PDB file of C-alpha atoms in Angstrom:
ATOM      1  CA  UNK A 256      -4.271  15.282   2.649  1.00 84.00           C
ATOM      2  CA  UNK A 257      -2.958  13.004  -0.100  1.00 88.00           C
ATOM      3  CA  UNK A 258      -5.130  14.524  -2.798  1.00 94.00           C
ATOM      4  CA  UNK A 259      -6.687  11.141  -3.566  1.00 97.00           C
ATOM      5  CA  UNK A 260     -10.431  10.992  -2.994  1.00 97.00           C
ATOM      6  CA  UNK A 261     -12.349   7.784  -2.496  1.00 98.00           C
ATOM      7  CA  UNK A 262     -16.093   7.459  -2.249  1.00 97.00           C
ATOM      8  CA  UNK A 263     -18.040   6.226  -0.480  1.00 97.00           C
ATOM      9  CA  UNK A 264     -16.218   5.997   2.837  1.00 96.00           C
ATOM     10  CA  UNK A 265     -18.431   3.205   4.071  1.00 97.00           C
ATOM     11  CA  UNK A 266     -20.613   0.732   2.263  1.00 97.00           C
ATOM     12  CA  UNK A 267     -22.824  -1.945   3.743  1.00 98.00           C
ATOM     13  CA  UNK A 268     -24.494  -4.380   1.410  1.00 98.00           C
ATOM     14  CA  UNK A 269     -25.791  -7.922   1.246  1.00 98.00           C
ATOM     15  CA  UNK A 270     -24.270 -11.025  -0.262  1.00 98.00           C
ATOM     16  CA  UNK A 271     -24.880 -11.388  -3.959  1.00 98.00           C
ATOM     17  CA  UNK A 272     -25.075  -7.666  -4.558  1.00 98.00           C
ATOM     18  CA  UNK A 273     -22.876  -5.452  -6.724  1.00 98.00           C
ATOM     19  CA  UNK A 274     -21.153  -2.246  -5.694  1.00 98.00           C
ATOM     20  CA  UNK A 275     -18.998   0.389  -7.339  1.00 98.00           C
ATOM     21  CA  UNK A 276     -16.158   2.126  -5.573  1.00 98.00           C
ATOM     22  CA  UNK A 277     -14.863   5.362  -6.960  1.00 98.00           C
ATOM     23  CA  UNK A 278     -11.447   6.981  -6.881  1.00 98.00           C
ATOM     24  CA  UNK A 279     -10.259  10.387  -8.009  1.00 98.00           C
ATOM     25  CA  UNK A 280      -6.474  10.461  -8.255  1.00 97.00           C
ATOM     26  CA  UNK A 281      -4.239  13.290  -7.199  1.00 97.00           C
ATOM     27  CA  UNK A 282      -4.077  16.046  -9.774  1.00 95.00           C
ATOM     28  CA  UNK A 283      -1.449  15.207 -12.376  1.00 93.00           C
ATOM     29  CA  UNK A 284      -1.162  11.523 -11.490  1.00 96.00           C
ATOM     30  CA  UNK A 285      -1.751   9.189 -14.405  1.00 94.00           C
ATOM     31  CA  UNK A 286      -1.488   5.867 -12.574  1.00 93.00           C
ATOM     32  CA  UNK A 287      -4.201   4.466 -10.362  1.00 95.00           C
ATOM     33  CA  UNK A 288      -3.860   1.375  -8.226  1.00 94.00           C
ATOM     34  CA  UNK A 289      -6.425  -0.597  -6.276  1.00 95.00           C
ATOM     35  CA  UNK A 290      -5.660  -2.594  -3.150  1.00 93.00           C
ATOM     36  CA  UNK A 291      -7.692  -4.740  -0.802  1.00 94.00           C
ATOM     37  CA  UNK A 292      -6.911  -4.911   2.892  1.00 92.00           C
ATOM     38  CA  UNK A 293      -8.720  -7.498   4.945  1.00 88.00           C
ATOM     39  CA  UNK A 294      -8.778  -7.458   8.722  1.00 77.00           C
ATOM     40  CA  UNK A 295      -5.281  -7.944  10.112  1.00 63.00           C
ATOM     41  CA  UNK A 296      -3.925  -8.524   6.643  1.00 68.00           C
ATOM     42  CA  UNK A 297      -1.497  -6.728   4.455  1.00 75.00           C
ATOM     43  CA  UNK A 298      -2.523  -4.985   1.312  1.00 83.00           C
ATOM     44  CA  UNK A 299      -3.248  -7.146  -1.674  1.00 88.00           C
ATOM     45  CA  UNK A 300      -2.602  -5.522  -5.006  1.00 89.00           C
ATOM     46  CA  UNK A 301      -5.603  -5.828  -7.280  1.00 93.00           C
ATOM     47  CA  UNK A 302      -4.992  -3.846 -10.435  1.00 93.00           C
ATOM     48  CA  UNK A 303      -3.208  -0.847 -11.912  1.00 92.00           C
ATOM     49  CA  UNK A 304      -4.236   1.550 -14.655  1.00 94.00           C
ATOM     50  CA  UNK A 305      -2.074   4.073 -16.422  1.00 92.00           C
ATOM     51  CA  UNK A 306      -3.670   6.836 -18.432  1.00 94.00           C
ATOM     52  CA  UNK A 307      -6.774   4.798 -19.093  1.00 94.00           C
ATOM     53  CA  UNK A 308      -5.160   1.477 -19.873  1.00 94.00           C
ATOM     54  CA  UNK A 309      -4.718  -1.551 -17.690  1.00 93.00           C
ATOM     55  CA  UNK A 310      -1.038  -1.803 -16.756  1.00 89.00           C
ATOM     56  CA  UNK A 311      -0.808  -4.651 -14.277  1.00 88.00           C
ATOM     57  CA  UNK A 312      -3.050  -7.167 -12.650  1.00 89.00           C
ATOM     58  CA  UNK A 313      -2.664  -8.732  -9.247  1.00 88.00           C
ATOM     59  CA  UNK A 314      -4.870 -10.933  -7.140  1.00 82.00           C
ATOM     60  CA  UNK A 315      -8.114  -9.630  -8.547  1.00 92.00           C
ATOM     61  CA  UNK A 316     -11.054 -11.990  -8.623  1.00 94.00           C
ATOM     62  CA  UNK A 317     -13.043 -12.504 -11.802  1.00 96.00           C
ATOM     63  CA  UNK A 318     -16.056 -11.082  -9.971  1.00 97.00           C
ATOM     64  CA  UNK A 319     -14.163  -7.795  -9.696  1.00 97.00           C
ATOM     65  CA  UNK A 320     -13.449  -5.393 -12.501  1.00 97.00           C
ATOM     66  CA  UNK A 321     -12.102  -1.909 -12.817  1.00 97.00           C
ATOM     67  CA  UNK A 322     -11.607   0.840 -15.313  1.00 97.00           C
ATOM     68  CA  UNK A 323      -9.997   4.231 -15.601  1.00 97.00           C
ATOM     69  CA  UNK A 324     -11.893   6.932 -17.425  1.00 97.00           C
ATOM     70  CA  UNK A 325     -10.580   9.706 -19.709  1.00 96.00           C
ATOM     71  CA  UNK A 326     -10.687  12.165 -16.811  1.00 95.00           C
ATOM     72  CA  UNK A 327      -8.429   9.655 -14.980  1.00 96.00           C
ATOM     73  CA  UNK A 328     -10.850   8.777 -12.229  1.00 97.00           C
ATOM     74  CA  UNK A 329     -11.246   5.082 -11.655  1.00 98.00           C
ATOM     75  CA  UNK A 330     -13.985   2.747 -10.543  1.00 98.00           C
ATOM     76  CA  UNK A 331     -13.730  -0.685  -8.989  1.00 98.00           C
ATOM     77  CA  UNK A 332     -16.758  -2.877  -9.504  1.00 98.00           C
ATOM     78  CA  UNK A 333     -17.379  -5.760  -7.146  1.00 98.00           C
ATOM     79  CA  UNK A 334     -20.148  -8.188  -8.026  1.00 98.00           C
ATOM     80  CA  UNK A 335     -21.745 -11.317  -6.572  1.00 98.00           C
ATOM     81  CA  UNK A 336     -20.425 -10.156  -3.248  1.00 98.00           C
ATOM     82  CA  UNK A 337     -19.481 -12.681  -0.621  1.00 97.00           C
ATOM     83  CA  UNK A 338     -18.916 -12.267   3.109  1.00 95.00           C
ATOM     84  CA  UNK A 339     -15.193 -12.640   2.517  1.00 93.00           C
ATOM     85  CA  UNK A 340     -15.161  -9.551   0.340  1.00 95.00           C
ATOM     86  CA  UNK A 341     -15.619  -7.412   3.426  1.00 96.00           C
ATOM     87  CA  UNK A 342     -12.480  -5.327   3.600  1.00 95.00           C
ATOM     88  CA  UNK A 343     -10.944  -1.911   3.195  1.00 95.00           C
ATOM     89  CA  UNK A 344     -10.394  -1.032  -0.423  1.00 97.00           C
ATOM     90  CA  UNK A 345      -7.722   1.516  -1.105  1.00 96.00           C
ATOM     91  CA  UNK A 346      -6.990   3.493  -4.189  1.00 96.00           C
ATOM     92  CA  UNK A 347      -3.590   5.025  -4.751  1.00 95.00           C
ATOM     93  CA  UNK A 348      -2.153   7.181  -7.486  1.00 96.00           C
ATOM     94  CA  UNK A 349       1.266   8.153  -8.715  1.00 93.00           C
ATOM     95  CA  UNK A 350       2.829  10.206 -11.440  1.00 91.00           C
ATOM     96  CA  UNK A 351       4.724   7.267 -12.867  1.00 81.00           C
ATOM     97  CA  UNK A 352       6.079   3.863 -11.938  1.00 73.00           C
ATOM     98  CA  UNK A 353       9.113   5.222 -10.128  1.00 76.00           C
ATOM     99  CA  UNK A 354       7.273   7.655  -7.895  1.00 85.00           C
ATOM    100  CA  UNK A 355       5.756   7.192  -4.450  1.00 89.00           C
ATOM    101  CA  UNK A 356       2.133   6.258  -4.163  1.00 91.00           C
ATOM    102  CA  UNK A 357      -0.448   8.581  -2.684  1.00 95.00           C
ATOM    103  CA  UNK A 358      -3.236   6.720  -0.955  1.00 95.00           C
ATOM    104  CA  UNK A 359      -6.836   7.631  -0.383  1.00 96.00           C
ATOM    105  CA  UNK A 360      -8.477   6.939   2.953  1.00 95.00           C
ATOM    106  CA  UNK A 361     -10.208   3.885   1.607  1.00 96.00           C
ATOM    107  CA  UNK A 362     -13.724   2.540   1.320  1.00 97.00           C
ATOM    108  CA  UNK A 363     -14.781   0.189   4.071  1.00 96.00           C
ATOM    109  CA  UNK A 364     -17.012  -2.471   2.565  1.00 97.00           C
ATOM    110  CA  UNK A 365     -19.123  -4.653   4.814  1.00 97.00           C
ATOM    111  CA  UNK A 366     -20.987  -7.542   3.244  1.00 97.00           C
ATOM    112  CA  UNK A 367     -23.715  -9.004   5.440  1.00 97.00           C
TER     113      UNK A 367
ATOM    114  CA  UNK B 224       2.929 -13.431   0.927  1.00 44.00           C
ATOM    115  CA  UNK B 225       4.631 -14.999  -2.028  1.00 47.00           C
ATOM    116  CA  UNK B 226       6.532 -11.814  -2.778  1.00 61.00           C
ATOM    117  CA  UNK B 227       8.353 -11.265   0.480  1.00 70.00           C
ATOM    118  CA  UNK B 228       8.231 -11.005   4.196  1.00 80.00           C
ATOM    119  CA  UNK B 229       8.459  -8.451   6.932  1.00 83.00           C
ATOM    120  CA  UNK B 230       9.616  -8.936  10.465  1.00 88.00           C
ATOM    121  CA  UNK B 231       8.934  -8.618  13.227  1.00 92.00           C
ATOM    122  CA  UNK B 232       5.182  -8.796  12.935  1.00 90.00           C
ATOM    123  CA  UNK B 233       4.829  -6.676  16.059  1.00 94.00           C
ATOM    124  CA  UNK B 234       7.175  -4.523  18.076  1.00 96.00           C
ATOM    125  CA  UNK B 235       6.554  -2.800  21.382  1.00 97.00           C
ATOM    126  CA  UNK B 236       9.080  -0.293  22.673  1.00 97.00           C
ATOM    127  CA  UNK B 237       9.361   2.613  25.073  1.00 97.00           C
ATOM    128  CA  UNK B 238       9.344   6.170  23.871  1.00 97.00           C
ATOM    129  CA  UNK B 239      12.880   7.280  23.091  1.00 97.00           C
ATOM    130  CA  UNK B 240      14.072   3.850  22.029  1.00 97.00           C
ATOM    131  CA  UNK B 241      14.945   2.913  18.481  1.00 98.00           C
ATOM    132  CA  UNK B 242      12.752   0.640  16.388  1.00 97.00           C
ATOM    133  CA  UNK B 243      14.072  -1.552  13.613  1.00 97.00           C
ATOM    134  CA  UNK B 244      11.942  -3.472  11.165  1.00 96.00           C
ATOM    135  CA  UNK B 245      13.043  -5.603   8.267  1.00 95.00           C
ATOM    136  CA  UNK B 246      11.755  -6.585   4.904  1.00 92.00           C
ATOM    137  CA  UNK B 247      12.914  -9.244   2.470  1.00 91.00           C
ATOM    138  CA  UNK B 248      11.908  -9.755  -1.116  1.00 87.00           C
ATOM    139  CA  UNK B 249      12.462 -12.272  -3.862  1.00 85.00           C
ATOM    140  CA  UNK B 250      12.717 -10.483  -7.180  1.00 83.00           C
ATOM    141  CA  UNK B 251      14.837  -7.756  -8.727  1.00 86.00           C
ATOM    142  CA  UNK B 252      13.593  -4.308  -7.883  1.00 86.00           C
ATOM    143  CA  UNK B 253      13.814  -0.766  -9.201  1.00 86.00           C
ATOM    144  CA  UNK B 254      13.253   0.784  -5.813  1.00 88.00           C
ATOM    145  CA  UNK B 255      11.927  -0.043  -2.394  1.00 90.00           C
ATOM    146  CA  UNK B 256       9.644   2.174  -0.393  1.00 91.00           C
ATOM    147  CA  UNK B 257       8.423   2.273   3.161  1.00 93.00           C
ATOM    148  CA  UNK B 258       4.945   3.385   4.153  1.00 94.00           C
ATOM    149  CA  UNK B 259       3.178   3.999   7.431  1.00 95.00           C
ATOM    150  CA  UNK B 260      -0.461   3.246   8.115  1.00 93.00           C
ATOM    151  CA  UNK B 261      -2.319   4.561  11.098  1.00 92.00           C
ATOM    152  CA  UNK B 262      -5.213   2.365  12.104  1.00 85.00           C
ATOM    153  CA  UNK B 263      -7.791   2.094   9.334  1.00 79.00           C
ATOM    154  CA  UNK B 264      -6.327   4.970   7.359  1.00 87.00           C
ATOM    155  CA  UNK B 265      -4.576   5.195   4.021  1.00 88.00           C
ATOM    156  CA  UNK B 266      -0.863   4.580   3.779  1.00 92.00           C
ATOM    157  CA  UNK B 267       1.550   7.465   3.912  1.00 95.00           C
ATOM    158  CA  UNK B 268       4.819   7.372   2.017  1.00 94.00           C
ATOM    159  CA  UNK B 269       7.891   7.655   4.237  1.00 96.00           C
ATOM    160  CA  UNK B 270      10.963   7.082   2.133  1.00 95.00           C
ATOM    161  CA  UNK B 271      12.100   5.639  -1.184  1.00 93.00           C
ATOM    162  CA  UNK B 272      15.461   4.006  -1.774  1.00 94.00           C
ATOM    163  CA  UNK B 273      16.607   3.126  -5.255  1.00 92.00           C
ATOM    164  CA  UNK B 274      18.245  -0.140  -6.139  1.00 92.00           C
ATOM    165  CA  UNK B 275      21.631   1.552  -6.605  1.00 95.00           C
ATOM    166  CA  UNK B 276      21.514   3.159  -3.159  1.00 96.00           C
ATOM    167  CA  UNK B 277      22.577   1.463   0.050  1.00 97.00           C
ATOM    168  CA  UNK B 278      21.394   3.873   2.701  1.00 98.00           C
ATOM    169  CA  UNK B 279      19.074   6.816   2.946  1.00 97.00           C
ATOM    170  CA  UNK B 280      18.044   9.152   5.740  1.00 97.00           C
ATOM    171  CA  UNK B 281      14.992  11.272   6.294  1.00 96.00           C
ATOM    172  CA  UNK B 282      14.691  12.946   9.666  1.00 97.00           C
ATOM    173  CA  UNK B 283      14.551  10.187  12.272  1.00 97.00           C
ATOM    174  CA  UNK B 284      14.270   7.514   9.608  1.00 98.00           C
ATOM    175  CA  UNK B 285      17.139   5.509   8.234  1.00 98.00           C
ATOM    176  CA  UNK B 286      16.654   2.947   5.509  1.00 98.00           C
ATOM    177  CA  UNK B 287      19.212   0.473   4.266  1.00 98.00           C
ATOM    178  CA  UNK B 288      19.031  -1.730   1.222  1.00 97.00           C
ATOM    179  CA  UNK B 289      21.097  -4.824   0.531  1.00 96.00           C
ATOM    180  CA  UNK B 290      20.278  -6.025  -2.958  1.00 94.00           C
ATOM    181  CA  UNK B 291      22.602  -9.004  -2.658  1.00 95.00           C
ATOM    182  CA  UNK B 292      20.556 -10.267   0.277  1.00 94.00           C
ATOM    183  CA  UNK B 293      17.331  -8.868  -1.122  1.00 93.00           C
ATOM    184  CA  UNK B 294      16.545  -7.179   2.141  1.00 94.00           C
ATOM    185  CA  UNK B 295      15.889  -3.759   3.590  1.00 95.00           C
ATOM    186  CA  UNK B 296      15.569  -2.348   7.058  1.00 97.00           C
ATOM    187  CA  UNK B 297      13.854   0.701   8.462  1.00 97.00           C
ATOM    188  CA  UNK B 298      15.228   2.268  11.607  1.00 98.00           C
ATOM    189  CA  UNK B 299      13.207   4.827  13.528  1.00 98.00           C
ATOM    190  CA  UNK B 300      15.379   6.600  16.056  1.00 98.00           C
ATOM    191  CA  UNK B 301      14.203   8.238  19.266  1.00 98.00           C
ATOM    192  CA  UNK B 302      10.705   6.886  18.793  1.00 97.00           C
ATOM    193  CA  UNK B 303       7.631   8.813  19.884  1.00 97.00           C
ATOM    194  CA  UNK B 304       4.134   7.701  20.798  1.00 96.00           C
ATOM    195  CA  UNK B 305       2.976   9.223  17.507  1.00 95.00           C
ATOM    196  CA  UNK B 306       5.106   6.678  15.641  1.00 97.00           C
ATOM    197  CA  UNK B 307       2.648   3.980  16.719  1.00 97.00           C
ATOM    198  CA  UNK B 308       1.394   2.548  13.436  1.00 96.00           C
ATOM    199  CA  UNK B 309       1.855  -0.293  10.990  1.00 93.00           C
ATOM    200  CA  UNK B 310       4.812  -0.076   8.652  1.00 94.00           C
ATOM    201  CA  UNK B 311       4.899  -1.683   5.239  1.00 92.00           C
ATOM    202  CA  UNK B 312       7.654  -2.111   2.766  1.00 91.00           C
ATOM    203  CA  UNK B 313       6.759  -1.985  -0.817  1.00 87.00           C
ATOM    204  CA  UNK B 314       8.873  -2.747  -3.813  1.00 81.00           C
ATOM    205  CA  UNK B 315       8.647  -1.699  -7.405  1.00 77.00           C
ATOM    206  CA  UNK B 316       9.664  -4.220 -10.003  1.00 73.00           C
ATOM    207  CA  UNK B 317       8.808  -1.893 -12.854  1.00 68.00           C
ATOM    208  CA  UNK B 318       5.057  -2.092 -13.058  1.00 61.00           C
ATOM    209  CA  UNK B 319       3.770  -4.600 -10.594  1.00 62.00           C
ATOM    210  CA  UNK B 320       3.489  -2.920  -7.234  1.00 66.00           C
ATOM    211  CA  UNK B 321       3.057  -5.143  -4.272  1.00 70.00           C
ATOM    212  CA  UNK B 322       2.870  -4.426  -0.599  1.00 68.00           C
ATOM    213  CA  UNK B 323       3.493  -7.693   1.030  1.00 67.00           C
ATOM    214  CA  UNK B 324       2.853  -9.222   4.348  1.00 66.00           C
ATOM    215  CA  UNK B 325       0.811  -7.799   7.149  1.00 74.00           C
ATOM    216  CA  UNK B 326       3.469  -5.215   7.898  1.00 88.00           C
ATOM    217  CA  UNK B 327       5.133  -4.555  11.203  1.00 93.00           C
ATOM    218  CA  UNK B 328       2.911  -3.196  13.932  1.00 93.00           C
ATOM    219  CA  UNK B 329       4.866  -0.777  16.062  1.00 97.00           C
ATOM    220  CA  UNK B 330       3.584   0.285  19.456  1.00 97.00           C
ATOM    221  CA  UNK B 331       5.484   3.016  21.239  1.00 97.00           C
ATOM    222  CA  UNK B 332       4.652   3.341  24.891  1.00 96.00           C
ATOM    223  CA  UNK B 333       4.756   6.809  26.399  1.00 92.00           C
TER     224      UNK B 333
END
């Protein structure tokens, strides 16, 4: 158990809809990262937060947004969903930039 | 990926054999890490090697890093069926953390 909790585990929704994915980092970790993994693809870095502030941005679409709250949990908001957004979304956390990442088990999003 | 590459994309070996996978990158790094992913699950950290290290061992894992060639390799010795998974290398440039490529899919036949 990595200590990182992601909810929900599965999400099925229709095109055009909006969803929120939630991540609780491992206790003591200040950094949260979001990744997208499409079928047979590697992980695409979306965004990183550190202690509530955005630290780095990757290939995150404008339709997507995220935030990290004072209690350090994070939410990834996906809007105007398209079929191509169907993927596994992983959250990871770490103590700092030089430490290993601890991954949650992901949220599997299916857009129909 | 624009950040680097991993090879081979897939590797099938017999139990007991060694498995070697490689990773190349394009920028300066602080450290390089290897992760394992079992099908559809979250990644699990295996080993971290810092930019000033050349080789590191952890159990049956051996990682090398050549910063002049911007490449790293992961060797799994005496492989087991349980090692069947995808392996990703991941480098830290000091804030922008990227896992690149589709990883190497290792299949160990019992």
